[in-house]
CSV table of C-alpha atoms in Angstrom, one decimal:
chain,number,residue,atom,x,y,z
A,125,UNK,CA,26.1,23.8,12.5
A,126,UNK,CA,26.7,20.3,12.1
A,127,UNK,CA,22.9,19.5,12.8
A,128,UNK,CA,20.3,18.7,10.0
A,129,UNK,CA,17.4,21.5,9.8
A,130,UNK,CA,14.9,18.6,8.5
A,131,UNK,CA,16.0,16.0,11.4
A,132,UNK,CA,16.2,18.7,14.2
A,133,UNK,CA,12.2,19.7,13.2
A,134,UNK,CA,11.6,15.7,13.8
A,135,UNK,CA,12.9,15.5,16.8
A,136,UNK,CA,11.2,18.4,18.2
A,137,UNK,CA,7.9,17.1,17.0
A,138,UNK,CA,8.3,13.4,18.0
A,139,UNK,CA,11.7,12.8,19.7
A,140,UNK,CA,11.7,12.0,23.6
A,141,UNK,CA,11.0,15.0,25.8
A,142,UNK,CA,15.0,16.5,26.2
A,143,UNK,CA,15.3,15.9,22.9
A,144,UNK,CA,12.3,17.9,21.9
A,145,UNK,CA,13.4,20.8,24.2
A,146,UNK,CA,17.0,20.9,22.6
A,147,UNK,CA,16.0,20.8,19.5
A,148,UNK,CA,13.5,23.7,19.5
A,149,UNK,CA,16.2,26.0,21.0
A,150,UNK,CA,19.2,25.1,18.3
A,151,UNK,CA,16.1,25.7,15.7
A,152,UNK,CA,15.3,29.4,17.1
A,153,UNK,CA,18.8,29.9,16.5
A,154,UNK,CA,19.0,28.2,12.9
A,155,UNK,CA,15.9,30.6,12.2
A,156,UNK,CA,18.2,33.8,13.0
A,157,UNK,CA,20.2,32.8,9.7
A,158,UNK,CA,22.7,29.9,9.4
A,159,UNK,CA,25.0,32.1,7.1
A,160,UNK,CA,25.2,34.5,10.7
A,161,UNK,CA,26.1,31.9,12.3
A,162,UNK,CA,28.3,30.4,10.2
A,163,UNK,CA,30.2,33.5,9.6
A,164,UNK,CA,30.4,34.3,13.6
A,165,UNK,CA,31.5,31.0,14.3
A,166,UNK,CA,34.0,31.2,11.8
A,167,UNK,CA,35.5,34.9,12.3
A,168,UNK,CA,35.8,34.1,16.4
A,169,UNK,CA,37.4,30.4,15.6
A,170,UNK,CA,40.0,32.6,13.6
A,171,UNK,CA,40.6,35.6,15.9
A,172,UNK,CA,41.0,32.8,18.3
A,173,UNK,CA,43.7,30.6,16.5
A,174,UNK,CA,45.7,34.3,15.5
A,175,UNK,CA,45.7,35.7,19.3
A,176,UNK,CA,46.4,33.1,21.1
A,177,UNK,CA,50.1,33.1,19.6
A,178,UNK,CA,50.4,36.6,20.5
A,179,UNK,CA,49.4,36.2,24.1
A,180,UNK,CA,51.4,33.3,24.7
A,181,UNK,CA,54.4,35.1,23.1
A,182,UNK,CA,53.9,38.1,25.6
A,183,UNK,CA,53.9,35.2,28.7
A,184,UNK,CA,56.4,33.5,27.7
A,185,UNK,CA,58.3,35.4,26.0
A,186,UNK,CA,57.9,34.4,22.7
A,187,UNK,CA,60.1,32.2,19.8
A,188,UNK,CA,59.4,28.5,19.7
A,189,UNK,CA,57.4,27.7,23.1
A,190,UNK,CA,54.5,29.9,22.2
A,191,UNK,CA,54.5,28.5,18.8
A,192,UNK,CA,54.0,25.0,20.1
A,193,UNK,CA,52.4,25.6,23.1
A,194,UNK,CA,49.5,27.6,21.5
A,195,UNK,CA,49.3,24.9,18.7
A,196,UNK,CA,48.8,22.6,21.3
A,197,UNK,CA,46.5,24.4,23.0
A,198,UNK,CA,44.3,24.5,20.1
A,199,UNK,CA,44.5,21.1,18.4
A,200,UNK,CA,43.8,19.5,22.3
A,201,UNK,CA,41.3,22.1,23.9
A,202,UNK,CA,39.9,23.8,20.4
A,203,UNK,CA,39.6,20.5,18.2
A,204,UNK,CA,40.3,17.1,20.2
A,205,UNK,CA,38.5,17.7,22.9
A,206,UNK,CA,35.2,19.1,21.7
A,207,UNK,CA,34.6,17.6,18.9
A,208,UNK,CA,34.7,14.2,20.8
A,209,UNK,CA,32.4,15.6,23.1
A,210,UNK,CA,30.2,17.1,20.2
A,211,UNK,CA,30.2,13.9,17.9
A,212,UNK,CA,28.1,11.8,21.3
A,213,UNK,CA,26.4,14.7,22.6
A,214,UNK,CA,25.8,17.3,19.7
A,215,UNK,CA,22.6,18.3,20.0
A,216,UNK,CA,22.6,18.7,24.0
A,217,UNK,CA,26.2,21.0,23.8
A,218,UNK,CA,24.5,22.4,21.0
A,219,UNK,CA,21.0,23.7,23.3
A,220,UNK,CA,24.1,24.6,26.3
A,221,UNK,CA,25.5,26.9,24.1
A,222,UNK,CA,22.4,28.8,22.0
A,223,UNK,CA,23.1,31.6,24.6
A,224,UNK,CA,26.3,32.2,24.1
A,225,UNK,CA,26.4,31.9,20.0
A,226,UNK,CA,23.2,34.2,20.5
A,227,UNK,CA,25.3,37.1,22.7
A,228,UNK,CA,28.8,36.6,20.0
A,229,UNK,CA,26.9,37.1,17.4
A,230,UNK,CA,25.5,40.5,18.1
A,231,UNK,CA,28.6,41.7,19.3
A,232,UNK,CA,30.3,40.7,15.6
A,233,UNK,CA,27.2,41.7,13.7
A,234,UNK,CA,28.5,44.4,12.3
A,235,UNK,CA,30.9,42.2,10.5
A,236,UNK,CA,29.1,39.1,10.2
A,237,UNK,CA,26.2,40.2,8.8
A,238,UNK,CA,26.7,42.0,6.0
A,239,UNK,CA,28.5,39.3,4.9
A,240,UNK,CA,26.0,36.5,6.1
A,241,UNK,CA,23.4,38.7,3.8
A,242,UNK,CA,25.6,38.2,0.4
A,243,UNK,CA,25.7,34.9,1.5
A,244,UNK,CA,22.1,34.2,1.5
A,245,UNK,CA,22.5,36.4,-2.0
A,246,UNK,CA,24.9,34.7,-3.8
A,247,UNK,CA,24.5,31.1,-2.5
A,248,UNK,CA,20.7,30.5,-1.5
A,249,UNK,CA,19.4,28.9,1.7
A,250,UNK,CA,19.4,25.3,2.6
A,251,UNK,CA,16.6,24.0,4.7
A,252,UNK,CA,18.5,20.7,5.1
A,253,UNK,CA,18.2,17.2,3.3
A,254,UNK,CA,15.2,16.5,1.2
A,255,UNK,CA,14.8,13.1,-0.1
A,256,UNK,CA,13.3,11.8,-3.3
A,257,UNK,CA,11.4,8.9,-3.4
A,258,UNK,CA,13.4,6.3,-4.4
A,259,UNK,CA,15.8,7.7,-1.2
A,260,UNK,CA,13.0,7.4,1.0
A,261,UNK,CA,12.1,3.6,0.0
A,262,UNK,CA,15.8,2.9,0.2
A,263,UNK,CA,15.7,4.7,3.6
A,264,UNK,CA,13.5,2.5,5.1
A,265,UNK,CA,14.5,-0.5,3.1
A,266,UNK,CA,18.0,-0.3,5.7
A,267,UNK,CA,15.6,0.5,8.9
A,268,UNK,CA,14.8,-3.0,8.4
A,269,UNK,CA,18.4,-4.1,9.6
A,270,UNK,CA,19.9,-0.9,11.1
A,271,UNK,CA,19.0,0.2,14.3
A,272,UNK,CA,18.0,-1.1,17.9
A,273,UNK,CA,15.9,-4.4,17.6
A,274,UNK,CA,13.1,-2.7,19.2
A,275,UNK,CA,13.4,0.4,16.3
A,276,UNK,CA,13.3,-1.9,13.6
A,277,UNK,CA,10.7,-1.6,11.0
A,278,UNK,CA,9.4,-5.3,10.0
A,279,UNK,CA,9.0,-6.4,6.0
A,280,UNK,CA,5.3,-5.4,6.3
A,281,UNK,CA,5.5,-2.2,7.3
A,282,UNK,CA,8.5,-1.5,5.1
A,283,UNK,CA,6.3,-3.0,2.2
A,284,UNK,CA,3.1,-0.5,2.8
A,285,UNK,CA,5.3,2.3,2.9
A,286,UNK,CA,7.1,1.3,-0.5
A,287,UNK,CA,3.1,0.4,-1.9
A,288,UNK,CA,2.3,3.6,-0.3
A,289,UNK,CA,4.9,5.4,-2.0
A,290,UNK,CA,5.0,4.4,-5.4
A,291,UNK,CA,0.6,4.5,-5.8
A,292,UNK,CA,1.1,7.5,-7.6
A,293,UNK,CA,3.6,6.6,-10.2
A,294,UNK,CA,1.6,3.2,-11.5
A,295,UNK,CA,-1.5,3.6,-13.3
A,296,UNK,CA,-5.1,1.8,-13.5
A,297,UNK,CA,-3.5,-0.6,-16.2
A,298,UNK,CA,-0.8,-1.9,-14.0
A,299,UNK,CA,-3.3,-3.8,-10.8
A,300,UNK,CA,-6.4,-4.3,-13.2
A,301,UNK,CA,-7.9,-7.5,-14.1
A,302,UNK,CA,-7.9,-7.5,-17.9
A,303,UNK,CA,-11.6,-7.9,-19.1
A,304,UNK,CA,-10.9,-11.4,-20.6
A,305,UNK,CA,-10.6,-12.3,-17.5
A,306,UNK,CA,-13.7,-11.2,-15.9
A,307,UNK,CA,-16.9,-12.7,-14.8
A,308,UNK,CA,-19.3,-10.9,-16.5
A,309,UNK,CA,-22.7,-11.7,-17.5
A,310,UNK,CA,-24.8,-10.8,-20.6
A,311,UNK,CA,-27.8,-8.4,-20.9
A,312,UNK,CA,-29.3,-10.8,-22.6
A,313,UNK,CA,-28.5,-13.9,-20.0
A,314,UNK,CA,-31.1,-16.1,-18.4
A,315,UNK,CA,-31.4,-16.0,-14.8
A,316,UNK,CA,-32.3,-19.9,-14.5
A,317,UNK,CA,-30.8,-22.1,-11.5
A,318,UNK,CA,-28.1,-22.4,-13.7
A,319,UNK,CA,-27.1,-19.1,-14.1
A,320,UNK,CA,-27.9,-18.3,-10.4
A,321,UNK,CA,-25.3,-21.2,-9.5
A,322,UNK,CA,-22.6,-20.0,-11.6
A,323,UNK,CA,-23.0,-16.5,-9.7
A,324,UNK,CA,-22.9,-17.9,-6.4
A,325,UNK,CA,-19.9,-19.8,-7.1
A,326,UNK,CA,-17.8,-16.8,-8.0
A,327,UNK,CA,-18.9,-15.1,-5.0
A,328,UNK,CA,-18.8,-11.6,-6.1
A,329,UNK,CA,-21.6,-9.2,-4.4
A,330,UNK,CA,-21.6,-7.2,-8.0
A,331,UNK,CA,-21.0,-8.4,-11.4
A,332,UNK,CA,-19.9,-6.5,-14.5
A,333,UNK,CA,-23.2,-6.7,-17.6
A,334,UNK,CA,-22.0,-7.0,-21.2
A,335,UNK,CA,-24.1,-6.0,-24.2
A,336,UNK,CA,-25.1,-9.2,-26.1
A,337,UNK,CA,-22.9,-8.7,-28.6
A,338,UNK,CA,-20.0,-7.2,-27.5
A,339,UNK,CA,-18.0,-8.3,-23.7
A,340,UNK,CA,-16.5,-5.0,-23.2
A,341,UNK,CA,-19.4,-2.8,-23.7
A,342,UNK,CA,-20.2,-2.8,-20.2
A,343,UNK,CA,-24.0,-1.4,-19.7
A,344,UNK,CA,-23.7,-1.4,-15.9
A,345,UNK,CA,-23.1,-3.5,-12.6
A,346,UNK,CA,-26.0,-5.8,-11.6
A,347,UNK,CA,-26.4,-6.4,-7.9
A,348,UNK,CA,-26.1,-9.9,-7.0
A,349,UNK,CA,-28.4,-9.0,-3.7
A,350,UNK,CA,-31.0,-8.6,-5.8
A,351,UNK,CA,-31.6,-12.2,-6.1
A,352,UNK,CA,-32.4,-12.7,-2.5
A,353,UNK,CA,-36.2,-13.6,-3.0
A,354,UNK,CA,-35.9,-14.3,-7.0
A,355,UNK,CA,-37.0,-17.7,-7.9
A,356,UNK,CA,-35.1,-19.1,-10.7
A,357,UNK,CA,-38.5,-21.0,-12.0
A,358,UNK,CA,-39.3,-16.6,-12.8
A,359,UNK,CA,-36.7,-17.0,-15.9
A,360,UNK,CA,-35.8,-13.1,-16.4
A,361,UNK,CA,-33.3,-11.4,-18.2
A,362,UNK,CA,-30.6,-9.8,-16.3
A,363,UNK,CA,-31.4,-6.7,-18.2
A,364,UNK,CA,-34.9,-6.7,-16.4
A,365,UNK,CA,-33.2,-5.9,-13.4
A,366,UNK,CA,-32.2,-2.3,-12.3
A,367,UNK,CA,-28.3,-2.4,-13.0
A,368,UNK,CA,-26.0,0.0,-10.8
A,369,UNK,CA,-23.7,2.6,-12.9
A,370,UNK,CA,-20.8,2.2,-13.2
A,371,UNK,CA,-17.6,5.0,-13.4
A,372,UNK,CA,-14.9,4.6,-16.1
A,373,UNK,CA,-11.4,5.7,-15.2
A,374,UNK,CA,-9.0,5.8,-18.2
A,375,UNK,CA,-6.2,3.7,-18.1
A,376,UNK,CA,-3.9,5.7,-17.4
A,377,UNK,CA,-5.1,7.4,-14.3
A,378,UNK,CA,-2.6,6.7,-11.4
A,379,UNK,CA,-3.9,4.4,-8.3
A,380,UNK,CA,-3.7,6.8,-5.5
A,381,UNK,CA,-6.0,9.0,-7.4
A,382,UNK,CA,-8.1,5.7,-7.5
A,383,UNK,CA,-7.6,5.1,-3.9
A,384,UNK,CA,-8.8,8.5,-3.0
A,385,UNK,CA,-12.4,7.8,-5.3
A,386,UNK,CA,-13.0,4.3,-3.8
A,387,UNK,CA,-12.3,6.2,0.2
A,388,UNK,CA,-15.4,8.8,-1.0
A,389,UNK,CA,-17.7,5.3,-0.4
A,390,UNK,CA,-19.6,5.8,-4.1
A,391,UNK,CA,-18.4,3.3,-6.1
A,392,UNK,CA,-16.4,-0.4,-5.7
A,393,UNK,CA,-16.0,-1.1,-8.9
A,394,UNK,CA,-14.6,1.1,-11.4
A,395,UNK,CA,-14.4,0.3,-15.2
A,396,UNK,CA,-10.9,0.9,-17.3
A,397,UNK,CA,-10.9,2.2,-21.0
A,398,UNK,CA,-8.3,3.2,-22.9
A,399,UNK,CA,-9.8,5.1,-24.8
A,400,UNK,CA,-10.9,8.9,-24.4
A,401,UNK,CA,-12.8,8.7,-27.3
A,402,UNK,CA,-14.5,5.9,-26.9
A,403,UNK,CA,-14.7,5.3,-23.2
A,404,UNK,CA,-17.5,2.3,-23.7
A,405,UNK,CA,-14.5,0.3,-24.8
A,406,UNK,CA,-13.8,-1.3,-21.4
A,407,UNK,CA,-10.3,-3.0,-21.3
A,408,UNK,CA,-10.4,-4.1,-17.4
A,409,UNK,CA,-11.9,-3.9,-14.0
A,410,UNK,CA,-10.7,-2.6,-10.4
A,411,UNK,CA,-12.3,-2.7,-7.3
A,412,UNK,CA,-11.7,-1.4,-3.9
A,413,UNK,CA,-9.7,-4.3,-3.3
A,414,UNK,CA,-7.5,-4.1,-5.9
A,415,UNK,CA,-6.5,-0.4,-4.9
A,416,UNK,CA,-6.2,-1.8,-1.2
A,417,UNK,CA,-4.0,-5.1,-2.0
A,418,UNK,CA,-1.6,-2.4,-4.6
A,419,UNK,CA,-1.5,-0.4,-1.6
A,420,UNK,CA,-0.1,-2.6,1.1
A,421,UNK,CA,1.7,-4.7,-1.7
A,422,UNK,CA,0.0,-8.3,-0.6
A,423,UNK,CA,-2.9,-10.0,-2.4
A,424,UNK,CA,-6.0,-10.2,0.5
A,425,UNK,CA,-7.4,-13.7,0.3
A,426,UNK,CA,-10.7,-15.2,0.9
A,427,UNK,CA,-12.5,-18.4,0.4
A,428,UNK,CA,-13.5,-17.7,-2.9
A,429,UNK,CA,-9.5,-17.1,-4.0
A,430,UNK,CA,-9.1,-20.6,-2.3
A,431,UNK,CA,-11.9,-21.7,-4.9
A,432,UNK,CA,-9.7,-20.1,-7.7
A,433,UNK,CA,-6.8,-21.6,-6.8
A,434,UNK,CA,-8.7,-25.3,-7.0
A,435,UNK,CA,-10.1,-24.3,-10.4
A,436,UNK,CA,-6.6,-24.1,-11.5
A,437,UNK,CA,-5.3,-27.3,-10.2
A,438,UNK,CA,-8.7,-28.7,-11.8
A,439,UNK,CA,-7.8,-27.2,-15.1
A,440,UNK,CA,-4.2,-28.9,-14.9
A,441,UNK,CA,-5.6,-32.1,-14.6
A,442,UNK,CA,-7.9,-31.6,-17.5
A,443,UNK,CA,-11.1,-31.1,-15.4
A,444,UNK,CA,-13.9,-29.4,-16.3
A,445,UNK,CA,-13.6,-25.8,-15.1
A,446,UNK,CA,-14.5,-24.9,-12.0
A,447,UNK,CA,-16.5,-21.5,-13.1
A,448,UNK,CA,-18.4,-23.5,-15.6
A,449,UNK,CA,-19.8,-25.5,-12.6
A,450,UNK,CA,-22.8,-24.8,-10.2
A,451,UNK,CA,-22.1,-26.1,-6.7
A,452,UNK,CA,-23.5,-29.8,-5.6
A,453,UNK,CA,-23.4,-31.7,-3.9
A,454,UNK,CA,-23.9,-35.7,-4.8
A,455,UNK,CA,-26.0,-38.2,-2.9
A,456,UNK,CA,-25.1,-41.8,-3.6
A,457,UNK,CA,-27.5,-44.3,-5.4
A,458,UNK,CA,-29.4,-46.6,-3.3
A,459,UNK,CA,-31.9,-49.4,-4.3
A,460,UNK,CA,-35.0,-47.3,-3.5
A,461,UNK,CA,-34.2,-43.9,-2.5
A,462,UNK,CA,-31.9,-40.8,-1.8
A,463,UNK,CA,-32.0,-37.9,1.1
A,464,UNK,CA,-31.0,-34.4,0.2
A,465,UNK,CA,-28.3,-33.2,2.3
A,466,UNK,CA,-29.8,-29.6,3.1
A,467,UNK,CA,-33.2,-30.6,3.3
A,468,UNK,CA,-33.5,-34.0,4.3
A,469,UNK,CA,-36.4,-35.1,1.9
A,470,UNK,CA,-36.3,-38.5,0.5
A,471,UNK,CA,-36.2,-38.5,-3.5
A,472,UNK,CA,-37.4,-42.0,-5.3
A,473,UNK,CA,-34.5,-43.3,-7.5
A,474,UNK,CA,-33.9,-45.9,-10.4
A,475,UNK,CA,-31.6,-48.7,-10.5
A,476,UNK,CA,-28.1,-47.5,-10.6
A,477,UNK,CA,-29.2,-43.9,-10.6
A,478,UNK,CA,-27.7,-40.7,-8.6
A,479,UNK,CA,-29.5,-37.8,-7.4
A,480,UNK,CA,-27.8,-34.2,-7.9
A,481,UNK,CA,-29.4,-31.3,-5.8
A,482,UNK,CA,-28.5,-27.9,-6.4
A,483,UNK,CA,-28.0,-25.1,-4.3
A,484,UNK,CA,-31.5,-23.4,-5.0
A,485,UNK,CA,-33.7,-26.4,-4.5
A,486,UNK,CA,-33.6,-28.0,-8.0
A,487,UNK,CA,-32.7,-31.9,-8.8
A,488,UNK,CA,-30.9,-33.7,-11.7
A,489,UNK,CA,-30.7,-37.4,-12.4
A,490,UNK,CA,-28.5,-39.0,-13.6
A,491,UNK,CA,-28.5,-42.8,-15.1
A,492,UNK,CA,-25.3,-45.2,-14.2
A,493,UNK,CA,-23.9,-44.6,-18.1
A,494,UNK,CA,-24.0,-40.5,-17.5
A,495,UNK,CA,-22.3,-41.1,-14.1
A,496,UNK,CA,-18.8,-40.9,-15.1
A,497,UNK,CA,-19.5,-38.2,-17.1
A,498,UNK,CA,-21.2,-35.9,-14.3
A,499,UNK,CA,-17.9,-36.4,-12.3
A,500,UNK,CA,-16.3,-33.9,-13.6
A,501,UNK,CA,-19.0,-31.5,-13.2
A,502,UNK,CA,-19.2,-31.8,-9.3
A,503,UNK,CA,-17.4,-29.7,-6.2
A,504,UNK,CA,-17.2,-32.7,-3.5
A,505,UNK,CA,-19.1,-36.1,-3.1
A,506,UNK,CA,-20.1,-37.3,-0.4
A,507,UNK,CA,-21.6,-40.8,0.7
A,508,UNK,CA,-24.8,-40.9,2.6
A,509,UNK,CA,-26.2,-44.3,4.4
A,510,UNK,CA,-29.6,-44.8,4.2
A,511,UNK,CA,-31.6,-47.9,5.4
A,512,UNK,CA,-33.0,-50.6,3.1
């Protein structure tokens, strides 16, 4: 009786092979009714305790000595005795003695059961400890502590489960990046080598698109793969471009219901409103990752969040803004000439000049005054020798 319903159907699923055995017979039992047994176990525990003094007194004559010897009959061999054995080895004496509980029961059923029945009327059944959530996070909160070494959970796993666990109770607002925040480009924009350096600096594979005159009207998701074999001399419009749809959640739609849309494989971005209304008023952005990193409770960096964190420490120190910047690399002025790094060509210079080549092909000059200048604008310099 002593044993948990919930914990006894764990460890017949997943508990070492005695255990699974034991446990399956003391739940065939529990299934007959716990009030039955309860109420057997009790009645025979009390004929017990109220015989015994009678039969010692008919031995031994009765008085004192059957009094004491029957008390200490029971308190040694009915209490001391198995409940130490019971308290190491419960669920084992438990699976010994299924058959016998089973064979005392029906022979007290006509007692016990009728009142095991207004039992189960008057007080309900109880299919064993249920936790809530916050019990279940504290419960394997102490499993990182409690426990054999080798049973341990470690602060990772405990973290998922707690992420895992508390997905459905924070909403879209809570892991979204507020629109402010976003890259996004305009319908309107210019896809010059500017532009297509600025999008290869962020990184992203799709990129929010604005209406011209309003940054979160979002008109769809253009597809950053789509520039593969654009040439920036072509000068379109982003609109001009087939833009990908986009879904809008509202704000207050819970992540694992977000989780669950970004495992169907449709979408990887999703667009926040808070507005039912109005859901063209975009307020933030999620994406797959987002939904993955609330999940196991860690942000999941990349070499673009590396490029993030050096904007920051560039904004700090009052440098230009790293997302303002295309990425270059400079070659260093020489009398006559300078050799691109990527393609090796040689590029006639002025005096006190300095060559700037971009990503997609493109060259800037710039003249000794604009030089300090231009150093704030640049990723990493780099010094090449070249022969007189």
């Amino acid at each position: 009786m002593t044993q948990d319903e919930v914990h006894l159907q764990v460890l017949a699923v997943s508990g070492e092979i005695s255990d699974q055995k034991n446990a399956s017979k003391v739940l065939a039992l529990l299934k007959q009714g716990k009030h039955w047994i309860l109420v057997a176990l009790l009645l025979g525990n009390t004929i017990t305790n109220e015989a015994l003094p009678v039969v010692l007194g008919e031995i031994l004559g009765g008085g004192l000595v059957a009094v004491v010897g029957s008390t200490v009959l029971i308190v040694i061999f009915g209490e001391i005795i198995p409940q130490s054995i019971c308290a190491r080895h419960a669920l084992r004496v438990g699976a010994w003695m299924v058959s016998c509980v089973s064979i005392f029961m029906y022979i007290i059923s006509p007692i016990a059961w009728p009142i095991a029945k207004l039992l189960d009327i008057l007080v309900g059944h109880n299919h064993g400890t249920i936790y809530k959530k916050s019990e279940l996070m504290a419960l394997f909160s102490f499993h990182k502590t409690l426990g054999k070494l080798e049973d341990r959970l470690n602060s990772d796993e405990v973290k998922i489960v707690h992420g895992a666990l508390g997905m459905k109770e924070r909403s879209a607002a809570c892991i979204m990046t507020p629109i402010k925040d976003v890259f996004s480009l305009s319908a309107d924009a210019v896809l010059d080598k500017y532009t297509m350096d600025r999008i290869h600096v962020q990184g992203y594979s799709r990129i929010p698109v604005h209406a011209p005159d309003n940054r979160g009207n979002i008109v769809g998701l253009f597809l950053v793969t789509a520039l593969t074999k654009y040439n920036p001399k072509s000068c379109k419009r982003v609109r001009d471009f087939t833009l990908a749809p986009a879904r809008v959640v509202h704000s207050s739609t819970n992540c694992l219901s977000i989780l669950n849309m970004f495992r169907q494989g449709v979408y990887y971005m999703v667009l926040v409103s808070d507005s039912r209304k109005n859901p063209d008023r975009v307020v933030g952005i999620l994406t797959r990752e987002d939904a993955v990193e609330d999940l196991i409770g860690e942000e999941i960096l990349d070499e673009y969040d590396d490029l993030q964190k050096n904007e920051q420490r560039a904004t700090q120190r009052n440098r230009f803004p790293l997302h303002h910047v295309p990425s270059r690399k400079v070659i260093e002025r020489s009398p006559t000439y300078a050799v691109s790094a990527s393609e090796g060509k040689p590029i006639n210079l002025e005096a006190g000049e300095t060559a700037v080549f971009h990503k997609f092909g493109s060259v800037d000059r710039f003249s000794a005054a604009d030089q300090w200048r231009s150093i704030q604008h640049v990723i990493s310099i780099s010094e090449v020798p070249v022969e007189s």
